[in-house]
Amino acid sequence: MRSVLVLTTLIVTILGGSLNGCDSKVVQFIFGDSLSDVGNNNRLSRSLAKANLPWYGIDFGNGLPNGRFCNGRTVADIIGDETGLPRPPPFLDPSLTADVILENGVNYASGGGGILNETGTYFIQRFCLYKQIELFQGTQQLIRNKIGLNAAQKFFQESQYVVALGSNDFINNYLMPVYSDSWKYNDEAFVNYMTETLQAQLELLHSLGARQLMVFGLGPMGCIPLQRVLSSSGNCQDRANKLALSFNRATSQMLEKLSGKLADASYKFGDAYDVVNDVISNPQKYGFNNSDSPCCSFGSIRPALTCIPASTLCSDRSKYVFWDEYHPTDSANQIIAKELIKKFGFSRVNGSDAPSSAPAIAPTFAPAIAPSPRG
């Protein structure tokens, strides 16, 4: 659950072919962490990384928790809305069928998950990237059974893939002394370990048919509220930010080589660091008045590791960059998503010119259980 600004912005740009005589729409398969999780962890019975209590989801649909670690939409939701993409349901949605997958794709993202298998183990249950790829292999078999081998191969090769993990490998692994990785590696060696592991995972995805894929880099994870409150000065933690930049550089170089090495592969790197850093560093420029503390918290008791019914909310959620100690608000995600759309030139797909309808916004508070607002 505790990922940080790993901006899991997701985009699909290829028009589908024909399955069983019908034109297929563009779908995406999402591999990520809590910035992309839309309900998988809520269905993991023993997971400690869940967004299943108020006030998560207060500004989405009916205002009830839905598995997103936010008050509203994720960056992926918003980019999909703006570019005409369907929202992939979580893999663990009990209503998921082959027909739903062919129409919408699948989201395997899991709060607390990382590139490395050992990341986030204290959350008990979460899907690391290798596990998410294993689940994707099961999805492939389901689709092959539904439409046949050749049509399934075409479907998966024409789909888009997004991989957006990495911050948990630092925040909930390497930078915590309880994990052996913290003393087995130095900074450079750990970044190399992560990048080499990610390369093997991307090569595996290619062998499974992924041809068009974007890996999104890390944002300034040293500037999330949790990292600030754990520092002696209250400022951003420079080491964490430098690790994010090092990972971004190494991953960008690896993807450039990989894209030239793998057959028919278009593997790209989405560097969102500067976009997110500007929102945090210049909040007033974007209409915010707070970029260093969470909207949902326990007042002066910090860090508040999650948002629960006993938490107090800021008086105006639209003015805060961060929803909790780790994750941005819906308002911040809107800014970040639109900046990324401009930066990467994302265009509309699926033959639609009008934006997809955004989710209904819930009332500001449910009167029966409204927390005391704070400024």
CSV table of C-alpha atoms in Angstrom, one decimal:
chain,number,residue,atom,x,y,z
A,1,MET,CA,0.0,0.0,0.0
A,2,ARG,CA,2.8,2.3,0.8
A,3,SER,CA,4.1,3.2,-2.5
A,4,VAL,CA,5.1,6.7,-3.4
A,5,LEU,CA,4.6,8.7,-6.4
A,6,VAL,CA,5.6,6.0,-8.6
A,7,LEU,CA,3.5,7.6,-11.2
A,8,THR,CA,1.6,4.7,-12.6
A,9,THR,CA,0.1,6.6,-15.5
A,10,LEU,CA,-1.2,4.3,-18.0
A,11,ILE,CA,-1.9,4.7,-21.8
A,12,VAL,CA,-2.8,2.5,-24.7
A,13,THR,CA,-2.4,3.6,-28.3
A,14,ILE,CA,-2.9,0.7,-30.6
A,15,LEU,CA,-6.2,0.1,-32.4
A,16,GLY,CA,-7.4,-3.5,-31.9
A,17,GLY,CA,-7.8,-6.1,-34.5
A,18,SER,CA,-10.7,-8.5,-34.9
A,19,LEU,CA,-11.6,-11.3,-32.4
A,20,ASN,CA,-14.3,-13.8,-33.4
A,21,GLY,CA,-15.3,-11.5,-36.2
A,22,CYS,CA,-15.8,-8.4,-33.9
A,23,ASP,CA,-13.6,-5.4,-33.8
A,24,SER,CA,-11.8,-5.3,-30.4
A,25,LYS,CA,-11.2,-2.1,-28.5
A,26,VAL,CA,-7.9,-1.1,-27.1
A,27,VAL,CA,-7.2,-2.5,-23.7
A,28,GLN,CA,-4.4,-2.3,-21.2
A,29,PHE,CA,-2.8,-4.7,-18.7
A,30,ILE,CA,-1.5,-2.8,-15.7
A,31,PHE,CA,1.2,-4.0,-13.4
A,32,GLY,CA,1.8,-1.8,-10.4
A,33,ASP,CA,1.6,-1.0,-6.7
A,34,SER,CA,-0.8,1.1,-4.5
A,35,LEU,CA,-0.7,4.1,-6.9
A,36,SER,CA,-2.4,1.8,-9.4
A,37,ASP,CA,-4.3,-0.7,-7.2
A,38,VAL,CA,-8.0,-0.5,-7.7
A,39,GLY,CA,-9.2,-3.2,-5.3
A,40,ASN,CA,-6.9,-6.3,-5.5
A,41,ASN,CA,-5.5,-5.9,-1.9
A,42,ASN,CA,-9.0,-5.4,-0.5
A,43,ARG,CA,-9.7,-9.0,-1.5
A,44,LEU,CA,-6.5,-10.4,0.0
A,45,SER,CA,-7.8,-11.5,3.4
A,46,ARG,CA,-4.5,-11.3,5.3
A,47,SER,CA,-3.1,-8.2,3.7
A,48,LEU,CA,-2.2,-5.3,5.9
A,49,ALA,CA,-2.1,-3.0,2.9
A,50,LYS,CA,-5.7,-2.1,2.2
A,51,ALA,CA,-7.8,0.9,1.4
A,52,ASN,CA,-11.0,-0.6,2.7
A,53,LEU,CA,-12.0,2.0,5.3
A,54,PRO,CA,-13.3,5.6,5.2
A,55,TRP,CA,-12.2,8.0,4.2
A,56,TYR,CA,-10.6,6.3,1.2
A,57,GLY,CA,-12.9,6.8,-1.8
A,58,ILE,CA,-14.9,9.7,-0.4
A,59,ASP,CA,-14.8,11.6,-3.7
A,60,PHE,CA,-15.3,8.7,-6.0
A,61,GLY,CA,-18.8,7.4,-7.0
A,62,ASN,CA,-20.8,6.7,-3.9
A,63,GLY,CA,-18.1,7.8,-1.5
A,64,LEU,CA,-17.3,4.4,-0.1
A,65,PRO,CA,-13.9,2.7,-0.1
A,66,ASN,CA,-13.2,1.0,-3.4
A,67,GLY,CA,-9.6,-0.2,-3.0
A,68,ARG,CA,-8.0,3.0,-4.4
A,69,PHE,CA,-5.4,4.5,-2.0
A,70,CYS,CA,-6.9,7.9,-2.6
A,71,ASN,CA,-9.9,10.1,-1.9
A,72,GLY,CA,-10.8,9.8,-5.6
A,73,ARG,CA,-9.2,8.7,-8.8
A,74,THR,CA,-5.7,7.4,-9.6
A,75,VAL,CA,-3.6,8.9,-12.3
A,76,ALA,CA,-4.3,5.9,-14.4
A,77,ASP,CA,-8.1,6.4,-14.0
A,78,ILE,CA,-7.8,10.0,-15.2
A,79,ILE,CA,-5.5,9.4,-18.1
A,80,GLY,CA,-7.9,6.6,-19.2
A,81,ASP,CA,-10.9,9.0,-18.9
A,82,GLU,CA,-9.1,11.7,-20.9
A,83,THR,CA,-7.9,9.3,-23.7
A,84,GLY,CA,-11.1,7.2,-24.1
A,85,LEU,CA,-9.7,4.0,-22.4
A,86,PRO,CA,-11.8,1.6,-20.4
A,87,ARG,CA,-10.8,1.2,-16.8
A,88,PRO,CA,-9.3,-2.3,-16.3
A,89,PRO,CA,-11.0,-4.1,-13.3
A,90,PRO,CA,-8.8,-5.6,-10.6
A,91,PHE,CA,-7.7,-9.2,-11.2
A,92,LEU,CA,-9.4,-10.3,-8.0
A,93,ASP,CA,-12.8,-8.9,-9.0
A,94,PRO,CA,-15.2,-11.8,-8.6
A,95,SER,CA,-17.1,-10.7,-11.7
A,96,LEU,CA,-14.0,-10.9,-13.9
A,97,THR,CA,-14.6,-13.1,-17.0
A,98,ALA,CA,-13.0,-13.6,-20.4
A,99,ASP,CA,-15.6,-11.3,-22.0
A,100,VAL,CA,-14.8,-8.6,-19.4
A,101,ILE,CA,-11.1,-8.9,-20.1
A,102,LEU,CA,-11.5,-8.7,-23.8
A,103,GLU,CA,-13.5,-5.5,-23.3
A,104,ASN,CA,-11.5,-3.8,-20.5
A,105,GLY,CA,-8.2,-5.5,-19.9
A,106,VAL,CA,-7.0,-6.3,-16.3
A,107,ASN,CA,-5.3,-4.4,-13.5
A,108,TYR,CA,-3.0,-6.6,-11.4
A,109,ALA,CA,-1.6,-3.8,-9.3
A,110,SER,CA,-1.2,-4.5,-5.6
A,111,GLY,CA,-0.5,-2.1,-2.7
A,112,GLY,CA,2.9,-2.8,-1.2
A,113,GLY,CA,4.1,-4.7,-4.2
A,114,GLY,CA,7.6,-4.2,-5.7
A,115,ILE,CA,9.9,-5.3,-8.4
A,116,LEU,CA,11.7,-7.5,-5.9
A,117,ASN,CA,10.0,-10.5,-4.3
A,118,GLU,CA,11.2,-9.6,-0.8
A,119,THR,CA,9.8,-6.1,-0.9
A,120,GLY,CA,6.9,-5.3,1.5
A,121,THR,CA,6.8,-8.7,3.2
A,122,TYR,CA,5.6,-7.1,6.5
A,123,PHE,CA,2.3,-6.4,4.7
A,124,ILE,CA,1.8,-10.2,4.8
A,125,GLN,CA,-0.1,-10.4,1.5
A,126,ARG,CA,0.7,-8.4,-1.6
A,127,PHE,CA,1.5,-9.2,-5.3
A,128,CYS,CA,5.1,-8.6,-6.3
A,129,LEU,CA,5.8,-8.1,-10.0
A,130,TYR,CA,6.7,-11.7,-10.6
A,131,LYS,CA,3.4,-12.8,-9.0
A,132,GLN,CA,1.5,-10.3,-11.1
A,133,ILE,CA,3.1,-11.7,-14.2
A,134,GLU,CA,2.1,-15.2,-13.0
A,135,LEU,CA,-1.5,-14.1,-12.7
A,136,PHE,CA,-1.3,-12.6,-16.2
A,137,GLN,CA,-0.2,-16.0,-17.5
A,138,GLY,CA,-3.4,-17.4,-16.0
A,139,THR,CA,-5.4,-14.7,-17.8
A,140,GLN,CA,-3.8,-15.7,-21.1
A,141,GLN,CA,-4.9,-19.3,-20.7
A,142,LEU,CA,-8.5,-18.0,-20.0
A,143,ILE,CA,-8.5,-16.0,-23.2
A,144,ARG,CA,-7.0,-18.8,-25.2
A,145,ASN,CA,-9.8,-21.1,-24.0
A,146,LYS,CA,-12.4,-18.4,-25.0
A,147,ILE,CA,-11.2,-17.3,-28.5
A,148,GLY,CA,-8.5,-19.8,-29.6
A,149,LEU,CA,-4.8,-19.7,-29.7
A,150,ASN,CA,-4.2,-17.5,-32.8
A,151,ALA,CA,-6.8,-14.9,-31.9
A,152,ALA,CA,-5.5,-14.7,-28.3
A,153,GLN,CA,-2.0,-14.2,-29.5
A,154,LYS,CA,-3.1,-11.3,-31.7
A,155,PHE,CA,-5.1,-9.8,-28.8
A,156,PHE,CA,-2.2,-9.9,-26.4
A,157,GLN,CA,0.3,-8.6,-28.9
A,158,GLU,CA,-1.9,-5.6,-29.8
A,159,SER,CA,-2.7,-4.8,-26.2
A,160,GLN,CA,-0.7,-2.2,-24.2
A,161,TYR,CA,1.2,-2.9,-21.1
A,162,VAL,CA,2.1,-0.6,-18.3
A,163,VAL,CA,4.6,-1.4,-15.5
A,164,ALA,CA,4.8,1.1,-12.6
A,165,LEU,CA,6.6,-0.2,-9.5
A,166,GLY,CA,9.8,0.6,-7.7
A,167,SER,CA,9.2,3.0,-4.9
A,168,ASN,CA,8.3,0.2,-2.4
A,169,ASP,CA,11.6,-1.5,-3.2
A,170,PHE,CA,13.2,1.6,-1.6
A,171,ILE,CA,10.7,2.8,1.0
A,172,ASN,CA,9.5,-0.6,2.2
A,173,ASN,CA,12.7,-2.5,1.7
A,174,TYR,CA,16.1,-1.0,1.1
A,175,LEU,CA,15.7,2.1,3.3
A,176,MET,CA,14.4,0.0,6.2
A,177,PRO,CA,17.1,-1.7,8.3
A,178,VAL,CA,14.8,-4.6,9.1
A,179,TYR,CA,15.4,-5.9,5.5
A,180,SER,CA,18.6,-7.6,4.7
A,181,ASP,CA,18.8,-5.7,1.4
A,182,SER,CA,19.6,-2.6,3.5
A,183,TRP,CA,23.0,-4.0,4.6
A,184,LYS,CA,23.7,-6.4,1.7
A,185,TYR,CA,24.0,-3.6,-0.9
A,186,ASN,CA,25.2,-0.1,-1.3
A,187,ASP,CA,23.1,2.4,-3.2
A,188,GLU,CA,24.6,1.7,-6.6
A,189,ALA,CA,24.6,-2.0,-6.2
A,190,PHE,CA,20.9,-2.0,-5.1
A,191,VAL,CA,19.8,0.1,-8.1
A,192,ASN,CA,21.7,-2.3,-10.3
A,193,TYR,CA,20.0,-5.3,-8.6
A,194,MET,CA,16.6,-3.7,-9.1
A,195,THR,CA,17.2,-2.8,-12.8
A,196,GLU,CA,18.6,-6.3,-13.6
A,197,THR,CA,15.5,-7.9,-12.0
A,198,LEU,CA,13.2,-5.6,-13.9
A,199,GLN,CA,14.9,-6.4,-17.2
A,200,ALA,CA,14.4,-10.1,-16.6
A,201,GLN,CA,10.7,-9.4,-15.8
A,202,LEU,CA,10.2,-7.4,-19.0
A,203,GLU,CA,11.9,-10.1,-21.1
A,204,LEU,CA,9.4,-12.5,-19.6
A,205,LEU,CA,6.5,-10.3,-20.5
A,206,HIS,CA,7.9,-10.1,-24.0
A,207,SER,CA,7.9,-13.9,-24.3
A,208,LEU,CA,4.3,-13.8,-23.2
A,209,GLY,CA,3.4,-11.4,-26.1
A,210,ALA,CA,3.9,-7.9,-24.6
A,211,ARG,CA,5.1,-5.8,-27.6
A,212,GLN,CA,4.1,-2.3,-26.6
A,213,LEU,CA,5.0,-1.4,-23.0
A,214,MET,CA,5.7,1.7,-21.0
A,215,VAL,CA,7.6,1.6,-17.7
A,216,PHE,CA,7.0,4.6,-15.5
A,217,GLY,CA,9.8,6.0,-13.4
A,218,LEU,CA,9.8,7.1,-9.8
A,219,GLY,CA,8.9,10.6,-8.5
A,220,PRO,CA,10.6,12.5,-5.7
A,221,MET,CA,9.8,9.9,-3.1
A,222,GLY,CA,11.9,11.7,-0.5
A,223,CYS,CA,9.3,14.5,-0.5
A,224,ILE,CA,6.2,12.4,0.5
A,225,PRO,CA,4.8,13.4,3.9
A,226,LEU,CA,6.1,10.3,5.6
A,227,GLN,CA,9.7,10.9,4.5
A,228,ARG,CA,9.5,14.5,5.6
A,229,VAL,CA,8.1,13.8,9.0
A,230,LEU,CA,10.8,11.2,9.6
A,231,SER,CA,13.5,13.7,8.8
A,232,SER,CA,14.9,16.0,11.5
A,233,SER,CA,14.3,19.1,9.5
A,234,GLY,CA,10.9,18.4,8.0
A,235,ASN,CA,12.4,18.8,4.5
A,236,CYS,CA,12.6,16.3,1.7
A,237,GLN,CA,15.1,13.5,2.2
A,238,ASP,CA,17.8,14.0,-0.3
A,239,ARG,CA,19.1,10.4,-0.4
A,240,ALA,CA,15.7,9.0,-1.3
A,241,ASN,CA,15.3,11.4,-4.1
A,242,LYS,CA,18.8,10.7,-5.4
A,243,LEU,CA,18.0,6.9,-5.4
A,244,ALA,CA,14.8,7.6,-7.4
A,245,LEU,CA,16.9,9.6,-10.0
A,246,SER,CA,19.5,6.9,-10.2
A,247,PHE,CA,16.8,4.2,-10.7
A,248,ASN,CA,15.2,6.3,-13.4
A,249,ARG,CA,18.5,6.8,-15.3
A,250,ALA,CA,19.4,3.1,-15.1
A,251,THR,CA,15.9,2.0,-16.2
A,252,SER,CA,15.8,4.4,-19.1
A,253,GLN,CA,19.1,3.1,-20.4
A,254,MET,CA,18.0,-0.5,-19.9
A,255,LEU,CA,14.8,0.0,-21.8
A,256,GLU,CA,16.5,1.7,-24.7
A,257,LYS,CA,18.8,-1.3,-25.1
A,258,LEU,CA,16.0,-3.8,-24.5
A,259,SER,CA,13.7,-2.2,-27.1
A,260,GLY,CA,16.4,-2.7,-29.8
A,261,LYS,CA,17.1,-6.2,-28.7
A,262,LEU,CA,13.7,-7.8,-28.5
A,263,ALA,CA,11.7,-8.6,-31.7
A,264,ASP,CA,8.9,-6.1,-32.5
A,265,ALA,CA,9.2,-4.5,-29.1
A,266,SER,CA,8.4,-0.9,-28.4
A,267,TYR,CA,9.5,-0.5,-24.7
A,268,LYS,CA,9.5,3.1,-23.5
A,269,PHE,CA,10.3,4.9,-20.3
A,270,GLY,CA,7.9,7.4,-18.8
A,271,ASP,CA,9.9,9.9,-16.7
A,272,ALA,CA,7.5,11.7,-14.5
A,273,TYR,CA,10.0,12.9,-11.9
A,274,ASP,CA,10.1,16.6,-13.0
A,275,VAL,CA,6.3,16.8,-13.3
A,276,VAL,CA,5.7,15.6,-9.8
A,277,ASN,CA,8.6,17.5,-8.4
A,278,ASP,CA,7.2,20.8,-9.8
A,279,VAL,CA,3.8,20.2,-8.3
A,280,ILE,CA,5.4,19.5,-4.9
A,281,SER,CA,7.9,22.4,-5.1
A,282,ASN,CA,5.5,25.0,-6.5
A,283,PRO,CA,2.0,24.1,-5.2
A,284,GLN,CA,0.6,27.5,-5.5
A,285,LYS,CA,1.3,27.4,-9.3
A,286,TYR,CA,-1.2,24.6,-9.5
A,287,GLY,CA,-3.8,25.9,-7.0
A,288,PHE,CA,-2.6,24.0,-3.9
A,289,ASN,CA,-1.7,25.5,-0.5
A,290,ASN,CA,-0.2,22.4,1.1
A,291,SER,CA,2.3,19.9,-0.4
A,292,ASP,CA,4.1,18.6,2.7
A,293,SER,CA,1.4,17.1,4.9
A,294,PRO,CA,-1.5,14.7,4.4
A,295,CYS,CA,-5.1,15.8,4.2
A,296,CYS,CA,-6.3,12.7,6.1
A,297,SER,CA,-4.3,12.4,9.3
A,298,PHE,CA,-4.5,12.4,13.1
A,299,GLY,CA,-3.9,16.1,13.5
A,300,SER,CA,-0.5,16.6,15.2
A,301,ILE,CA,0.1,12.8,15.6
A,302,ARG,CA,2.5,11.9,12.9
A,303,PRO,CA,3.1,9.8,11.0
A,304,ALA,CA,-0.5,8.5,10.5
A,305,LEU,CA,0.3,5.4,8.5
A,306,THR,CA,-3.2,5.1,7.0
A,307,CYS,CA,-6.5,6.9,6.8
A,308,ILE,CA,-9.3,5.5,9.0
A,309,PRO,CA,-12.8,6.7,10.2
A,310,ALA,CA,-11.1,8.2,13.3
A,311,SER,CA,-8.9,10.4,11.2
A,312,THR,CA,-9.6,14.1,10.6
A,313,LEU,CA,-9.7,15.6,7.2
A,314,CYS,CA,-8.4,18.9,5.9
A,315,SER,CA,-11.1,21.5,5.3
A,316,ASP,CA,-10.5,21.6,1.5
A,317,ARG,CA,-9.2,18.5,-0.1
A,318,SER,CA,-8.7,20.2,-3.4
A,319,LYS,CA,-5.9,22.4,-1.8
A,320,TYR,CA,-3.8,19.4,-0.7
A,321,VAL,CA,-1.3,17.6,-2.8
A,322,PHE,CA,-1.2,14.5,-0.6
A,323,TRP,CA,-4.2,12.5,0.6
A,324,ASP,CA,-2.3,10.4,3.2
A,325,GLU,CA,1.3,10.0,4.2
A,326,TYR,CA,2.1,8.3,0.9
A,327,HIS,CA,-0.4,9.0,-1.9
A,328,PRO,CA,-1.6,12.1,-3.8
A,329,THR,CA,-5.2,13.5,-3.7
A,330,ASP,CA,-7.6,13.3,-6.6
A,331,SER,CA,-6.8,17.0,-7.3
A,332,ALA,CA,-3.1,16.3,-7.5
A,333,ASN,CA,-3.6,13.3,-9.6
A,334,GLN,CA,-5.6,15.4,-12.1
A,335,ILE,CA,-2.8,17.9,-12.4
A,336,ILE,CA,-0.2,15.1,-12.7
A,337,ALA,CA,-2.2,13.1,-15.3
A,338,LYS,CA,-2.9,16.2,-17.5
A,339,GLU,CA,0.8,17.2,-17.4
A,340,LEU,CA,1.8,13.7,-18.4
A,341,ILE,CA,-0.6,13.6,-21.2
A,342,LYS,CA,0.9,16.8,-22.6
A,343,LYS,CA,4.5,15.7,-21.9
A,344,PHE,CA,4.2,12.3,-23.6
A,345,GLY,CA,1.7,13.3,-26.3
A,346,PHE,CA,-1.0,10.7,-25.4
A,347,SER,CA,-3.9,10.8,-27.8
A,348,ARG,CA,-7.4,9.5,-27.7
A,349,VAL,CA,-8.1,5.9,-28.8
A,350,ASN,CA,-11.0,3.6,-29.5
A,351,GLY,CA,-12.6,6.0,-32.0
A,352,SER,CA,-14.0,8.4,-29.5
A,353,ASP,CA,-13.6,12.2,-29.6
A,354,ALA,CA,-15.4,13.1,-26.4
A,355,PRO,CA,-13.8,12.5,-22.9
A,356,SER,CA,-15.1,9.5,-21.0
A,357,SER,CA,-17.4,10.5,-18.2
A,358,ALA,CA,-15.6,11.1,-14.9
A,359,PRO,CA,-17.0,9.3,-11.8
A,360,ALA,CA,-19.7,11.0,-9.8
A,361,ILE,CA,-18.4,13.0,-6.9
A,362,ALA,CA,-19.7,12.0,-3.5
A,363,PRO,CA,-20.9,14.6,-1.0
A,364,THR,CA,-18.2,16.4,0.9
A,365,PHE,CA,-19.0,14.4,4.0
A,366,ALA,CA,-21.4,11.7,5.0
A,367,PRO,CA,-23.2,13.6,7.8
A,368,ALA,CA,-23.7,10.6,10.1
A,369,ILE,CA,-20.0,9.9,10.3
A,370,ALA,CA,-18.4,13.2,9.4
A,371,PRO,CA,-15.0,13.8,10.9
A,372,SER,CA,-14.0,17.1,12.3
A,373,PRO,CA,-12.4,19.1,9.5
A,374,ARG,CA,-9.0,20.7,10.0
A,375,GLY,CA,-7.4,23.4,7.9
